[in-house]
PDB file of C-alpha atoms in Angstrom:
ATOM      1  CA  GLY A  68     -52.910  53.126 -33.607  1.00  0.00           C
ATOM      2  CA  ALA A  69     -55.358  56.028 -33.945  1.00  0.00           C
ATOM      3  CA  VAL A  70     -57.739  54.936 -31.214  1.00  0.00           C
ATOM      4  CA  VAL A  71     -60.455  57.224 -29.909  1.00  0.00           C
ATOM      5  CA  SER A  72     -62.326  56.407 -26.735  1.00  0.00           C
ATOM      6  CA  GLN A  73     -65.562  57.779 -25.340  1.00  0.00           C
ATOM      7  CA  HIS A  74     -66.842  57.652 -21.823  1.00  0.00           C
ATOM      8  CA  PRO A  75     -69.394  56.698 -20.770  1.00  0.00           C
ATOM      9  CA  SER A  76     -70.647  54.274 -23.400  1.00  0.00           C
ATOM     10  CA  ARG A  77     -74.171  54.487 -22.008  1.00  0.00           C
ATOM     11  CA  VAL A  78     -75.828  56.938 -19.687  1.00  0.00           C
ATOM     12  CA  ILE A  79     -79.347  57.244 -18.385  1.00  0.00           C
ATOM     13  CA  CYS A  80     -80.318  60.452 -16.638  1.00  0.00           C
ATOM     14  CA  LYS A  81     -83.355  62.271 -15.380  1.00  0.00           C
ATOM     15  CA  SER A  82     -84.821  65.207 -17.247  1.00  0.00           C
ATOM     16  CA  GLY A  83     -83.257  68.477 -16.167  1.00  0.00           C
ATOM     17  CA  THR A  84     -79.876  67.089 -15.227  1.00  0.00           C
ATOM     18  CA  SER A  85     -76.615  67.650 -17.085  1.00  0.00           C
ATOM     19  CA  VAL A  86     -74.494  64.942 -18.623  1.00  0.00           C
ATOM     20  CA  LYS A  87     -70.831  65.105 -19.601  1.00  0.00           C
ATOM     21  CA  ILE A  88     -69.361  62.900 -22.316  1.00  0.00           C
ATOM     22  CA  GLU A  89     -65.607  62.584 -22.738  1.00  0.00           C
ATOM     23  CA  CYS A  90     -63.768  61.939 -25.970  1.00  0.00           C
ATOM     24  CA  ARG A  91     -60.096  61.026 -25.860  1.00  0.00           C
ATOM     25  CA  SER A  92     -57.523  60.324 -28.544  1.00  0.00           C
ATOM     26  CA  LEU A  93     -55.418  57.609 -26.928  1.00  0.00           C
ATOM     27  CA  ASP A  94     -52.330  57.426 -29.095  1.00  0.00           C
ATOM     28  CA  PHE A  95     -52.216  60.626 -31.084  1.00  0.00           C
ATOM     29  CA  GLN A  96     -52.684  64.329 -30.676  1.00  0.00           C
ATOM     30  CA  ALA A  97     -55.815  65.795 -32.173  1.00  0.00           C
ATOM     31  CA  THR A  98     -55.890  69.457 -32.997  1.00  0.00           C
ATOM     32  CA  THR A  99     -59.472  69.136 -34.150  1.00  0.00           C
ATOM     33  CA  MET A 100     -62.308  67.098 -32.703  1.00  0.00           C
ATOM     34  CA  PHE A 101     -65.836  66.757 -33.960  1.00  0.00           C
ATOM     35  CA  TRP A 102     -69.089  65.921 -32.245  1.00  0.00           C
ATOM     36  CA  TYR A 103     -71.889  64.163 -34.097  1.00  0.00           C
ATOM     37  CA  ARG A 104     -75.384  63.117 -33.222  1.00  0.00           C
ATOM     38  CA  GLN A 105     -77.000  60.093 -34.782  1.00  0.00           C
ATOM     39  CA  PHE A 106     -80.704  59.371 -34.639  1.00  0.00           C
ATOM     40  CA  PRO A 107     -81.966  55.795 -35.051  1.00  0.00           C
ATOM     41  CA  LYS A 108     -81.459  54.513 -38.580  1.00  0.00           C
ATOM     42  CA  LYS A 109     -80.164  57.923 -39.640  1.00  0.00           C
ATOM     43  CA  SER A 110     -76.902  59.394 -40.742  1.00  0.00           C
ATOM     44  CA  LEU A 111     -74.518  61.375 -38.613  1.00  0.00           C
ATOM     45  CA  MET A 112     -75.325  65.009 -38.035  1.00  0.00           C
ATOM     46  CA  LEU A 113     -72.340  67.215 -37.272  1.00  0.00           C
ATOM     47  CA  MET A 114     -73.045  69.259 -34.173  1.00  0.00           C
ATOM     48  CA  ALA A 115     -69.830  71.164 -33.703  1.00  0.00           C
ATOM     49  CA  THR A 116     -66.157  71.332 -34.478  1.00  0.00           C
ATOM     50  CA  SER A 117     -63.603  72.212 -31.870  1.00  0.00           C
ATOM     51  CA  ASN A 118     -59.972  73.123 -32.094  1.00  0.00           C
ATOM     52  CA  GLU A 119     -57.777  72.817 -29.035  1.00  0.00           C
ATOM     53  CA  GLY A 120     -57.606  76.051 -27.127  1.00  0.00           C
ATOM     54  CA  SER A 121     -60.348  77.859 -29.011  1.00  0.00           C
ATOM     55  CA  LYS A 122     -64.103  78.050 -28.933  1.00  0.00           C
ATOM     56  CA  ALA A 123     -66.105  75.425 -30.719  1.00  0.00           C
ATOM     57  CA  THR A 124     -67.850  76.188 -33.971  1.00  0.00           C
ATOM     58  CA  TYR A 125     -71.436  75.026 -33.889  1.00  0.00           C
ATOM     59  CA  GLU A 126     -73.510  73.985 -36.857  1.00  0.00           C
ATOM     60  CA  GLN A 127     -76.669  75.850 -37.668  1.00  0.00           C
ATOM     61  CA  GLY A 128     -79.516  74.896 -35.411  1.00  0.00           C
ATOM     62  CA  VAL A 129     -77.348  73.496 -32.620  1.00  0.00           C
ATOM     63  CA  GLU A 130     -77.717  75.405 -29.358  1.00  0.00           C
ATOM     64  CA  LYS A 131     -74.281  76.199 -28.014  1.00  0.00           C
ATOM     65  CA  ASP A 132     -75.614  76.927 -24.537  1.00  0.00           C
ATOM     66  CA  LYS A 133     -77.246  73.532 -24.393  1.00  0.00           C
ATOM     67  CA  PHE A 134     -74.381  71.520 -25.838  1.00  0.00           C
ATOM     68  CA  LEU A 135     -71.230  72.829 -24.196  1.00  0.00           C
ATOM     69  CA  ILE A 136     -67.987  71.729 -25.766  1.00  0.00           C
ATOM     70  CA  ASN A 137     -64.588  72.066 -24.170  1.00  0.00           C
ATOM     71  CA  HIS A 138     -61.446  71.027 -26.007  1.00  0.00           C
ATOM     72  CA  ALA A 139     -59.134  71.200 -23.042  1.00  0.00           C
ATOM     73  CA  SER A 140     -56.077  69.512 -24.488  1.00  0.00           C
ATOM     74  CA  LEU A 141     -54.771  67.863 -27.622  1.00  0.00           C
ATOM     75  CA  THR A 142     -56.194  64.538 -26.446  1.00  0.00           C
ATOM     76  CA  LEU A 143     -59.435  65.441 -24.712  1.00  0.00           C
ATOM     77  CA  SER A 144     -62.716  67.034 -25.697  1.00  0.00           C
ATOM     78  CA  THR A 145     -65.893  67.020 -23.640  1.00  0.00           C
ATOM     79  CA  LEU A 146     -69.526  67.502 -24.569  1.00  0.00           C
ATOM     80  CA  THR A 147     -71.906  68.523 -21.806  1.00  0.00           C
ATOM     81  CA  VAL A 148     -75.603  68.256 -22.456  1.00  0.00           C
ATOM     82  CA  THR A 149     -77.097  70.780 -20.067  1.00  0.00           C
ATOM     83  CA  SER A 150     -80.609  70.477 -18.653  1.00  0.00           C
ATOM     84  CA  ALA A 151     -81.209  67.368 -20.695  1.00  0.00           C
ATOM     85  CA  HIS A 152     -84.689  66.526 -21.932  1.00  0.00           C
ATOM     86  CA  PRO A 153     -86.085  63.369 -23.521  1.00  0.00           C
ATOM     87  CA  GLU A 154     -85.652  64.821 -26.999  1.00  0.00           C
ATOM     88  CA  ASP A 155     -81.900  64.941 -26.352  1.00  0.00           C
ATOM     89  CA  SER A 156     -81.841  61.153 -26.177  1.00  0.00           C
ATOM     90  CA  SER A 157     -79.598  60.008 -28.962  1.00  0.00           C
ATOM     91  CA  PHE A 158     -76.331  58.353 -29.918  1.00  0.00           C
ATOM     92  CA  TYR A 159     -73.474  60.847 -29.669  1.00  0.00           C
ATOM     93  CA  ILE A 160     -70.257  60.116 -31.517  1.00  0.00           C
ATOM     94  CA  CYS A 161     -67.018  62.030 -31.430  1.00  0.00           C
ATOM     95  CA  SER A 162     -64.154  61.945 -33.870  1.00  0.00           C
ATOM     96  CA  ALA A 163     -60.630  63.263 -33.853  1.00  0.00           C
ATOM     97  CA  ARG A 164     -58.340  64.376 -36.617  1.00  0.00           C
ATOM     98  CA  PRO A 165     -54.632  63.852 -36.032  1.00  0.00           C
ATOM     99  CA  ALA A 166     -52.381  66.863 -36.109  1.00  0.00           C
ATOM    100  CA  GLY A 167     -50.573  67.298 -39.402  1.00  0.00           C
ATOM    101  CA  VAL A 168     -52.999  65.278 -41.528  1.00  0.00           C
ATOM    102  CA  SER A 169     -54.065  67.210 -44.583  1.00  0.00           C
ATOM    103  CA  TYR A 170     -56.883  65.093 -45.954  1.00  0.00           C
ATOM    104  CA  ASN A 171     -59.363  65.267 -43.101  1.00  0.00           C
ATOM    105  CA  GLU A 172     -59.180  61.666 -41.969  1.00  0.00           C
ATOM    106  CA  GLN A 173     -61.146  61.402 -38.793  1.00  0.00           C
ATOM    107  CA  PHE A 174     -61.005  58.581 -36.285  1.00  0.00           C
ATOM    108  CA  PHE A 175     -64.258  57.877 -34.527  1.00  0.00           C
ATOM    109  CA  GLY A 176     -65.041  56.953 -30.995  1.00  0.00           C
ATOM    110  CA  PRO A 177     -67.396  54.086 -30.170  1.00  0.00           C
ATOM    111  CA  GLY A 178     -70.253  56.414 -29.319  1.00  0.00           C
ATOM    112  CA  THR A 179     -72.297  57.227 -26.228  1.00  0.00           C
ATOM    113  CA  ARG A 180     -75.934  56.259 -25.930  1.00  0.00           C
ATOM    114  CA  LEU A 181     -77.785  58.923 -23.949  1.00  0.00           C
ATOM    115  CA  THR A 182     -81.256  58.205 -22.627  1.00  0.00           C
ATOM    116  CA  VAL A 183     -83.101  60.984 -20.845  1.00  0.00           C
ATOM    117  CA  LEU A 184     -86.090  59.899 -18.806  1.00  0.00           C
TER     118      LEU A 184
ATOM    119  CA  ALA B 107     -71.597  73.097 -50.655  1.00  0.00           C
ATOM    120  CA  GLN B 108     -70.802  69.443 -50.736  1.00  0.00           C
ATOM    121  CA  SER B 109     -73.206  66.547 -50.616  1.00  0.00           C
ATOM    122  CA  VAL B 110     -73.307  62.798 -50.881  1.00  0.00           C
ATOM    123  CA  THR B 111     -76.062  60.583 -52.229  1.00  0.00           C
ATOM    124  CA  GLN B 112     -76.191  56.931 -51.378  1.00  0.00           C
ATOM    125  CA  LEU B 113     -78.681  55.118 -53.559  1.00  0.00           C
ATOM    126  CA  GLY B 114     -80.556  52.425 -51.716  1.00  0.00           C
ATOM    127  CA  SER B 115     -81.079  52.499 -47.986  1.00  0.00           C
ATOM    128  CA  HIS B 116     -80.857  48.701 -47.968  1.00  0.00           C
ATOM    129  CA  VAL B 117     -78.909  46.284 -50.129  1.00  0.00           C
ATOM    130  CA  SER B 118     -79.389  42.537 -49.772  1.00  0.00           C
ATOM    131  CA  VAL B 119     -76.934  39.985 -51.095  1.00  0.00           C
ATOM    132  CA  SER B 120     -76.252  36.320 -50.595  1.00  0.00           C
ATOM    133  CA  GLU B 121     -73.077  35.150 -48.965  1.00  0.00           C
ATOM    134  CA  GLY B 122     -70.414  34.883 -51.643  1.00  0.00           C
ATOM    135  CA  ALA B 123     -72.121  37.319 -53.998  1.00  0.00           C
ATOM    136  CA  LEU B 124     -70.746  40.608 -55.244  1.00  0.00           C
ATOM    137  CA  VAL B 125     -71.333  43.629 -53.041  1.00  0.00           C
ATOM    138  CA  LEU B 126     -71.960  46.992 -54.707  1.00  0.00           C
ATOM    139  CA  LEU B 127     -72.852  50.035 -52.641  1.00  0.00           C
ATOM    140  CA  ARG B 128     -73.362  53.227 -54.585  1.00  0.00           C
ATOM    141  CA  CYS B 129     -72.150  56.686 -53.703  1.00  0.00           C
ATOM    142  CA  ASN B 130     -72.366  59.841 -55.768  1.00  0.00           C
ATOM    143  CA  TYR B 131     -70.954  63.114 -54.595  1.00  0.00           C
ATOM    144  CA  SER B 132     -71.289  66.770 -55.374  1.00  0.00           C
ATOM    145  CA  SER B 133     -68.398  69.111 -54.797  1.00  0.00           C
ATOM    146  CA  SER B 134     -67.247  72.358 -56.356  1.00  0.00           C
ATOM    147  CA  VAL B 135     -63.639  71.614 -55.428  1.00  0.00           C
ATOM    148  CA  PRO B 136     -61.569  68.441 -55.686  1.00  0.00           C
ATOM    149  CA  PRO B 137     -62.869  66.085 -53.032  1.00  0.00           C
ATOM    150  CA  TYR B 138     -61.531  63.651 -50.553  1.00  0.00           C
ATOM    151  CA  LEU B 139     -63.844  60.655 -50.307  1.00  0.00           C
ATOM    152  CA  PHE B 140     -64.275  58.076 -47.585  1.00  0.00           C
ATOM    153  CA  TRP B 141     -66.209  54.943 -46.861  1.00  0.00           C
ATOM    154  CA  TYR B 142     -66.969  54.053 -43.255  1.00  0.00           C
ATOM    155  CA  VAL B 143     -68.637  51.004 -41.751  1.00  0.00           C
ATOM    156  CA  GLN B 144     -70.726  51.019 -38.591  1.00  0.00           C
ATOM    157  CA  TYR B 145     -71.743  47.944 -36.614  1.00  0.00           C
ATOM    158  CA  PRO B 146     -74.729  48.206 -34.255  1.00  0.00           C
ATOM    159  CA  ASN B 147     -74.181  50.517 -31.304  1.00  0.00           C
ATOM    160  CA  GLN B 148     -70.624  51.248 -32.342  1.00  0.00           C
ATOM    161  CA  GLY B 149     -68.742  54.138 -33.837  1.00  0.00           C
ATOM    162  CA  LEU B 150     -67.517  54.345 -37.407  1.00  0.00           C
ATOM    163  CA  GLN B 151     -64.542  52.461 -38.775  1.00  0.00           C
ATOM    164  CA  LEU B 152     -62.705  53.684 -41.845  1.00  0.00           C
ATOM    165  CA  LEU B 153     -62.818  51.198 -44.725  1.00  0.00           C
ATOM    166  CA  LEU B 154     -60.893  53.226 -47.280  1.00  0.00           C
ATOM    167  CA  LYS B 155     -60.202  56.717 -48.501  1.00  0.00           C
ATOM    168  CA  TYR B 156     -59.494  58.552 -51.735  1.00  0.00           C
ATOM    169  CA  THR B 157     -57.025  61.384 -51.373  1.00  0.00           C
ATOM    170  CA  SER B 158     -56.281  62.215 -55.035  1.00  0.00           C
ATOM    171  CA  ALA B 159     -53.629  59.562 -55.563  1.00  0.00           C
ATOM    172  CA  ALA B 160     -54.745  56.328 -57.248  1.00  0.00           C
ATOM    173  CA  THR B 161     -58.345  56.314 -58.415  1.00  0.00           C
ATOM    174  CA  LEU B 162     -58.806  52.662 -57.432  1.00  0.00           C
ATOM    175  CA  VAL B 163     -58.536  52.465 -53.706  1.00  0.00           C
ATOM    176  CA  LYS B 164     -58.199  49.243 -51.747  1.00  0.00           C
ATOM    177  CA  GLY B 165     -59.340  49.104 -48.171  1.00  0.00           C
ATOM    178  CA  ILE B 166     -59.714  46.693 -45.333  1.00  0.00           C
ATOM    179  CA  ASN B 167     -61.734  43.475 -45.318  1.00  0.00           C
ATOM    180  CA  GLY B 168     -61.449  43.060 -49.104  1.00  0.00           C
ATOM    181  CA  PHE B 169     -63.359  46.219 -49.999  1.00  0.00           C
ATOM    182  CA  GLU B 170     -62.330  48.599 -52.742  1.00  0.00           C
ATOM    183  CA  ALA B 171     -63.742  51.697 -54.400  1.00  0.00           C
ATOM    184  CA  GLU B 172     -63.063  53.543 -57.605  1.00  0.00           C
ATOM    185  CA  PHE B 173     -63.122  57.305 -57.944  1.00  0.00           C
ATOM    186  CA  LYS B 174     -64.715  58.320 -61.225  1.00  0.00           C
ATOM    187  CA  LYS B 175     -64.639  62.053 -61.694  1.00  0.00           C
ATOM    188  CA  SER B 176     -66.687  61.993 -64.887  1.00  0.00           C
ATOM    189  CA  GLU B 177     -69.488  60.186 -63.078  1.00  0.00           C
ATOM    190  CA  THR B 178     -68.932  61.916 -59.702  1.00  0.00           C
ATOM    191  CA  SER B 179     -69.068  58.484 -58.159  1.00  0.00           C
ATOM    192  CA  PHE B 180     -67.181  56.507 -55.547  1.00  0.00           C
ATOM    193  CA  HIS B 181     -68.934  53.153 -55.418  1.00  0.00           C
ATOM    194  CA  LEU B 182     -67.833  50.530 -52.897  1.00  0.00           C
ATOM    195  CA  THR B 183     -67.398  46.926 -53.995  1.00  0.00           C
ATOM    196  CA  LYS B 184     -66.358  43.560 -52.627  1.00  0.00           C
ATOM    197  CA  PRO B 185     -66.137  40.495 -54.839  1.00  0.00           C
ATOM    198  CA  SER B 186     -67.558  38.038 -52.328  1.00  0.00           C
ATOM    199  CA  ALA B 187     -69.785  38.963 -49.393  1.00  0.00           C
ATOM    200  CA  HIS B 188     -69.275  37.456 -45.978  1.00  0.00           C
ATOM    201  CA  MET B 189     -71.831  37.250 -43.212  1.00  0.00           C
ATOM    202  CA  SER B 190     -69.648  39.528 -41.104  1.00  0.00           C
ATOM    203  CA  ASP B 191     -70.012  42.290 -43.707  1.00  0.00           C
ATOM    204  CA  ALA B 192     -73.590  42.924 -42.602  1.00  0.00           C
ATOM    205  CA  ALA B 193     -73.519  46.478 -41.255  1.00  0.00           C
ATOM    206  CA  GLU B 194     -74.322  50.083 -42.093  1.00  0.00           C
ATOM    207  CA  TYR B 195     -72.046  51.752 -44.624  1.00  0.00           C
ATOM    208  CA  PHE B 196     -71.554  55.481 -44.954  1.00  0.00           C
ATOM    209  CA  CYS B 197     -69.952  57.407 -47.780  1.00  0.00           C
ATOM    210  CA  ALA B 198     -68.499  60.800 -46.890  1.00  0.00           C
ATOM    211  CA  VAL B 199     -66.931  63.708 -48.718  1.00  0.00           C
ATOM    212  CA  SER B 200     -64.590  66.459 -47.652  1.00  0.00           C
ATOM    213  CA  ASP B 201     -62.911  69.139 -49.672  1.00  0.00           C
ATOM    214  CA  GLN B 202     -59.209  69.403 -50.249  1.00  0.00           C
ATOM    215  CA  VAL B 203     -58.917  72.882 -48.841  1.00  0.00           C
ATOM    216  CA  ASN B 204     -56.764  72.519 -45.790  1.00  0.00           C
ATOM    217  CA  THR B 205     -58.554  74.730 -43.320  1.00  0.00           C
ATOM    218  CA  GLY B 206     -58.811  74.299 -39.613  1.00  0.00           C
ATOM    219  CA  PHE B 207     -62.468  73.425 -39.760  1.00  0.00           C
ATOM    220  CA  GLN B 208     -62.738  70.834 -42.504  1.00  0.00           C
ATOM    221  CA  LYS B 209     -65.954  68.908 -42.277  1.00  0.00           C
ATOM    222  CA  LEU B 210     -67.008  65.467 -43.380  1.00  0.00           C
ATOM    223  CA  VAL B 211     -70.380  65.405 -45.066  1.00  0.00           C
ATOM    224  CA  PHE B 212     -72.020  62.011 -44.774  1.00  0.00           C
ATOM    225  CA  GLY B 213     -74.521  60.238 -46.934  1.00  0.00           C
ATOM    226  CA  THR B 214     -77.625  58.744 -45.402  1.00  0.00           C
ATOM    227  CA  GLY B 215     -76.102  55.303 -45.193  1.00  0.00           C
ATOM    228  CA  THR B 216     -76.786  51.924 -46.747  1.00  0.00           C
ATOM    229  CA  ARG B 217     -77.568  48.879 -44.668  1.00  0.00           C
ATOM    230  CA  LEU B 218     -75.994  45.762 -46.124  1.00  0.00           C
ATOM    231  CA  LEU B 219     -77.866  42.560 -45.413  1.00  0.00           C
ATOM    232  CA  VAL B 220     -76.109  39.259 -46.102  1.00  0.00           C
ATOM    233  CA  SER B 221     -78.106  36.054 -46.252  1.00  0.00           C
ATOM    234  CA  PRO B 222     -76.684  32.541 -46.007  1.00  0.00           C
TER     235      PRO B 222
END
């Protein structure tokens, strides 16, 4: 149980294009989903937190107009990198917290490797 | 604000040796503590968690960790390393306030290297 999927696993795009990454909780409902960015050999940096049906809360320094987050349902959140540039290349990981869990256990997706040419 | 310090970006052990990965936390409120493992190009997998029940927590793959409030530590151990344990390990802290926007704060990670 508690499986989180991400799609695509890898994406290569040209500079200036937009890329959408999907995060799904497959066997549970997630009231809260999180998006992280991980640079090579670095820790995870929280980008934003989203609750179903409300606007995402972005961490300081993360451009909300560049990284659009939509938490459309209790099992789906999407991250759209708009007008991507090479510096946006990174490993993006989502996580989901099951509804009703009080101790902030998050289940992580397998990650999406974005390469912007 | 909460924070996590993982001492040692790399830890090398021989197969069969004791594994000890250190984690110290800072939190003004009672914490929840987690250890995650990450294999190359994959997401994070939960090894174990401390949620204010038993201070000695047993996880998957033979790992365990002990919460020591006096030392603000949550070190991860395994009695005998296996080659398959080679991975990146992250310690994380969250507070026990049940808000809608709880965050996990991660340490910088420790890469475990296991030699034959």
